[in-house]
Amino acid sequence: MAKELYKLPPLKYGYADLEPYISEEQLRIHHDKHHQAYVNNANAILQAMDKAKAEGTDFNYKANARPLSFNLGGHLLHTYFWWVMTPKSNASKEPVGELADAIKEDFGDFERFKKEFSQVATSVEGSGWAALTFCKYTNRLMIMQIEKHNVNIIPDHPIIMDLDVWEHAYYIDYRNDRAKFVEGFWNIINWEEIDNYFKKVQK
């Protein structure tokens, strides 16, 4: 049976629809160039694995394990990132439903959660991500600070929402002002969609 390769997911909104918080130019380059590169690199490693198997030769896992983790992590984290944003002007500006209740229980209130998530995002050393995760063992939300695409990830903690704070995510629009980019992100979060996903994760 033929094996599938990874694919760049299409955006569910237009390239200019997240303005003024993310410009069309910024989004096009981020999605079409950077994300596509992670997809291409991950697929190249998979194809090399298949080629080695077909030829009966050894595949160098030692050399490829780290780049596969890096590129596949980049692909999956970006896929979440596009999904958690919305251009809808009538979208809620705060968490809704069961997610809102969980944030209140685990962080005290939304403003406290927002402050702590923003601190995690702005303080990533170098390139990385801030992610809201859920621990099924303790039944609580947590904030995870991911370096690069694959460092400091907590196993078996599904990501509820994430924010890319690599410079390629914001440099065209905000130059080196990461904090301003993080501030803008709070205006385009699709809380309704995230709440629906959070309900599925809990099950």
CSV table of C-alpha atoms in Angstrom, one decimal:
chain,number,residue,atom,x,y,z
A,1,MET,CA,0.0,0.0,0.0
A,2,ALA,CA,1.3,3.4,-1.0
A,3,LYS,CA,2.3,5.6,1.9
A,4,GLU,CA,1.0,9.1,2.2
A,5,LEU,CA,3.3,12.2,2.4
A,6,TYR,CA,2.7,15.3,4.5
A,7,LYS,CA,0.8,18.2,2.8
A,8,LEU,CA,0.7,21.9,3.4
A,9,PRO,CA,-2.8,22.6,4.8
A,10,PRO,CA,-4.8,25.3,3.0
A,11,LEU,CA,-5.8,28.4,5.1
A,12,LYS,CA,-9.4,28.7,5.9
A,13,TYR,CA,-9.2,32.5,5.3
A,14,GLY,CA,-7.7,34.8,2.7
A,15,TYR,CA,-4.1,36.0,3.0
A,16,ALA,CA,-5.2,39.6,3.8
A,17,ASP,CA,-8.0,38.6,6.1
A,18,LEU,CA,-6.0,38.8,9.3
A,19,GLU,CA,-4.9,42.4,8.8
A,20,PRO,CA,-4.0,44.7,10.5
A,21,TYR,CA,-2.6,42.1,13.0
A,22,ILE,CA,-0.9,40.0,10.3
A,23,SER,CA,-0.3,41.4,6.9
A,24,GLU,CA,-0.9,39.7,3.6
A,25,GLU,CA,2.8,39.7,2.8
A,26,GLN,CA,3.7,38.3,6.2
A,27,LEU,CA,1.1,35.5,6.0
A,28,ARG,CA,2.0,34.5,2.4
A,29,ILE,CA,5.7,34.2,3.2
A,30,HIS,CA,5.1,32.4,6.5
A,31,HIS,CA,2.6,29.9,5.1
A,32,ASP,CA,3.7,29.4,1.6
A,33,LYS,CA,7.5,29.5,2.1
A,34,HIS,CA,8.4,28.6,5.7
A,35,HIS,CA,5.7,26.1,6.4
A,36,GLN,CA,6.1,24.6,3.0
A,37,ALA,CA,9.8,24.1,3.6
A,38,TYR,CA,9.1,22.0,6.8
A,39,VAL,CA,6.7,19.9,4.8
A,40,ASN,CA,9.2,19.4,2.0
A,41,ASN,CA,12.0,18.5,4.4
A,42,ALA,CA,10.0,16.0,6.3
A,43,ASN,CA,8.8,14.4,3.1
A,44,ALA,CA,12.3,14.2,1.8
A,45,ILE,CA,13.4,12.2,4.8
A,46,LEU,CA,10.4,9.8,4.4
A,47,GLN,CA,11.2,9.3,0.8
A,48,ALA,CA,14.8,8.6,1.7
A,49,MET,CA,13.6,5.9,4.1
A,50,ASP,CA,11.4,4.3,1.4
A,51,LYS,CA,14.2,4.4,-1.1
A,52,ALA,CA,16.6,2.7,1.3
A,53,LYS,CA,14.1,0.0,2.0
A,54,ALA,CA,13.4,-0.6,-1.7
A,55,GLU,CA,17.1,-0.8,-2.5
A,56,GLY,CA,17.8,-3.0,0.5
A,57,THR,CA,20.3,-0.5,1.9
A,58,ASP,CA,20.8,1.0,5.4
A,59,PHE,CA,19.0,4.2,6.3
A,60,ASN,CA,20.9,6.5,8.6
A,61,TYR,CA,18.5,7.0,11.4
A,62,LYS,CA,21.2,8.6,13.6
A,63,ALA,CA,21.6,11.4,11.1
A,64,ASN,CA,17.9,11.9,10.3
A,65,ALA,CA,16.1,11.5,13.6
A,66,ARG,CA,16.7,15.0,14.7
A,67,PRO,CA,15.9,16.8,11.4
A,68,LEU,CA,12.7,14.7,11.1
A,69,SER,CA,11.6,15.7,14.6
A,70,PHE,CA,12.4,19.4,13.8
A,71,ASN,CA,10.7,19.5,10.5
A,72,LEU,CA,7.7,17.4,11.4
A,73,GLY,CA,7.3,19.4,14.6
A,74,GLY,CA,7.3,22.6,12.5
A,75,HIS,CA,4.7,21.2,10.2
A,76,LEU,CA,2.3,20.2,13.0
A,77,LEU,CA,2.8,23.3,15.2
A,78,HIS,CA,2.1,25.5,12.2
A,79,THR,CA,-1.0,23.5,11.3
A,80,TYR,CA,-2.4,24.3,14.8
A,81,PHE,CA,-1.3,27.9,14.5
A,82,TRP,CA,-3.3,28.6,11.3
A,83,TRP,CA,-6.3,26.8,12.7
A,84,VAL,CA,-6.6,28.8,15.9
A,85,MET,CA,-6.9,32.2,14.2
A,86,THR,CA,-10.0,33.8,12.6
A,87,PRO,CA,-10.7,37.1,10.7
A,88,LYS,CA,-14.3,37.2,12.0
A,89,SER,CA,-15.1,40.6,13.4
A,90,ASN,CA,-18.0,39.1,15.5
A,91,ALA,CA,-15.8,36.4,17.1
A,92,SER,CA,-15.5,36.4,20.8
A,93,LYS,CA,-12.5,38.2,22.2
A,94,GLU,CA,-12.4,35.9,25.2
A,95,PRO,CA,-12.6,32.1,25.8
A,96,VAL,CA,-16.1,30.6,25.7
A,97,GLY,CA,-17.8,27.5,26.9
A,98,GLU,CA,-16.0,24.7,28.7
A,99,LEU,CA,-12.6,26.2,27.9
A,100,ALA,CA,-13.5,29.5,29.6
A,101,ASP,CA,-14.5,27.5,32.7
A,102,ALA,CA,-11.3,25.6,32.7
A,103,ILE,CA,-9.2,28.7,32.3
A,104,LYS,CA,-11.0,30.3,35.2
A,105,GLU,CA,-10.4,27.2,37.3
A,106,ASP,CA,-6.8,26.7,36.4
A,107,PHE,CA,-5.5,30.3,36.1
A,108,GLY,CA,-7.9,32.3,38.1
A,109,ASP,CA,-9.3,34.4,35.3
A,110,PHE,CA,-8.7,35.2,31.6
A,111,GLU,CA,-6.6,38.2,32.2
A,112,ARG,CA,-4.2,36.2,34.4
A,113,PHE,CA,-4.0,33.5,31.8
A,114,LYS,CA,-3.5,36.0,29.0
A,115,LYS,CA,-0.6,37.6,31.0
A,116,GLU,CA,1.1,34.3,31.7
A,117,PHE,CA,0.7,33.0,28.2
A,118,SER,CA,2.1,36.2,26.8
A,119,GLN,CA,5.1,36.0,29.2
A,120,VAL,CA,5.8,32.5,28.0
A,121,ALA,CA,5.6,33.7,24.4
A,122,THR,CA,7.8,36.7,24.7
A,123,SER,CA,10.4,35.0,26.8
A,124,VAL,CA,11.3,32.1,24.5
A,125,GLU,CA,15.0,32.2,24.0
A,126,GLY,CA,15.7,32.4,20.3
A,127,SER,CA,13.0,30.7,18.2
A,128,GLY,CA,10.0,28.8,19.5
A,129,TRP,CA,6.4,28.6,20.6
A,130,ALA,CA,3.9,29.2,23.4
A,131,ALA,CA,1.2,26.5,23.7
A,132,LEU,CA,-1.8,25.9,25.8
A,133,THR,CA,-1.9,22.2,26.6
A,134,PHE,CA,-4.2,19.9,28.6
A,135,CYS,CA,-2.9,17.2,31.0
A,136,LYS,CA,-5.4,14.3,31.1
A,137,TYR,CA,-3.7,12.9,34.2
A,138,THR,CA,-4.3,15.9,36.4
A,139,ASN,CA,-7.3,17.3,34.4
A,140,ARG,CA,-5.7,20.7,34.1
A,141,LEU,CA,-4.6,23.2,31.5
A,142,MET,CA,-0.9,24.1,31.3
A,143,ILE,CA,1.2,26.5,29.3
A,144,MET,CA,4.2,24.9,27.5
A,145,GLN,CA,7.2,26.9,26.2
A,146,ILE,CA,8.6,25.1,23.1
A,147,GLU,CA,12.1,25.9,21.8
A,148,LYS,CA,12.5,25.5,18.1
A,149,HIS,CA,9.9,23.0,17.1
A,150,ASN,CA,10.8,20.0,19.2
A,151,VAL,CA,12.5,21.0,22.5
A,152,ASN,CA,10.7,21.1,25.9
A,153,ILE,CA,7.6,19.4,24.5
A,154,ILE,CA,5.7,17.5,27.3
A,155,PRO,CA,4.7,14.0,26.0
A,156,ASP,CA,1.1,13.1,25.8
A,157,HIS,CA,-0.1,16.7,26.5
A,158,PRO,CA,-2.3,17.6,23.5
A,159,ILE,CA,-2.0,21.2,22.3
A,160,ILE,CA,-5.2,23.3,22.6
A,161,MET,CA,-3.8,26.4,20.9
A,162,ASP,CA,-0.3,27.7,20.1
A,163,LEU,CA,1.5,30.9,19.0
A,164,ASP,CA,4.5,31.0,16.7
A,165,VAL,CA,7.2,33.4,18.0
A,166,TRP,CA,9.9,32.6,15.5
A,167,GLU,CA,11.0,35.9,13.9
A,168,HIS,CA,9.7,34.7,10.5
A,169,ALA,CA,6.2,34.9,12.0
A,170,TYR,CA,6.3,38.6,12.6
A,171,TYR,CA,9.5,40.4,11.4
A,172,ILE,CA,7.9,41.9,8.3
A,173,ASP,CA,5.1,43.5,10.3
A,174,TYR,CA,6.7,44.2,13.7
A,175,ARG,CA,10.5,44.0,13.1
A,176,ASN,CA,12.0,42.8,16.4
A,177,ASP,CA,9.0,43.8,18.5
A,178,ARG,CA,7.8,40.3,19.5
A,179,ALA,CA,5.7,41.6,22.4
A,180,LYS,CA,3.6,43.8,20.0
A,181,PHE,CA,3.0,40.8,17.8
A,182,VAL,CA,1.9,38.7,20.8
A,183,GLU,CA,-0.4,41.6,21.8
A,184,GLY,CA,-2.0,41.6,18.3
A,185,PHE,CA,-2.5,37.8,18.3
A,186,TRP,CA,-5.2,38.1,21.1
A,187,ASN,CA,-7.4,39.9,18.6
A,188,ILE,CA,-7.7,37.1,16.1
A,189,ILE,CA,-8.1,34.0,18.1
A,190,ASN,CA,-11.0,31.7,17.2
A,191,TRP,CA,-12.2,30.9,20.8
A,192,GLU,CA,-15.4,29.1,19.6
A,193,GLU,CA,-13.4,26.7,17.5
A,194,ILE,CA,-10.8,26.1,20.2
A,195,ASP,CA,-13.6,25.4,22.7
A,196,ASN,CA,-15.1,22.8,20.4
A,197,TYR,CA,-11.7,21.1,20.1
A,198,PHE,CA,-11.1,21.3,23.9
A,199,LYS,CA,-14.3,19.3,24.4
A,200,LYS,CA,-13.0,16.6,22.1
A,201,VAL,CA,-9.6,16.5,23.8
A,202,GLN,CA,-11.2,15.9,27.2
A,203,LYS,CA,-13.0,12.8,26.0
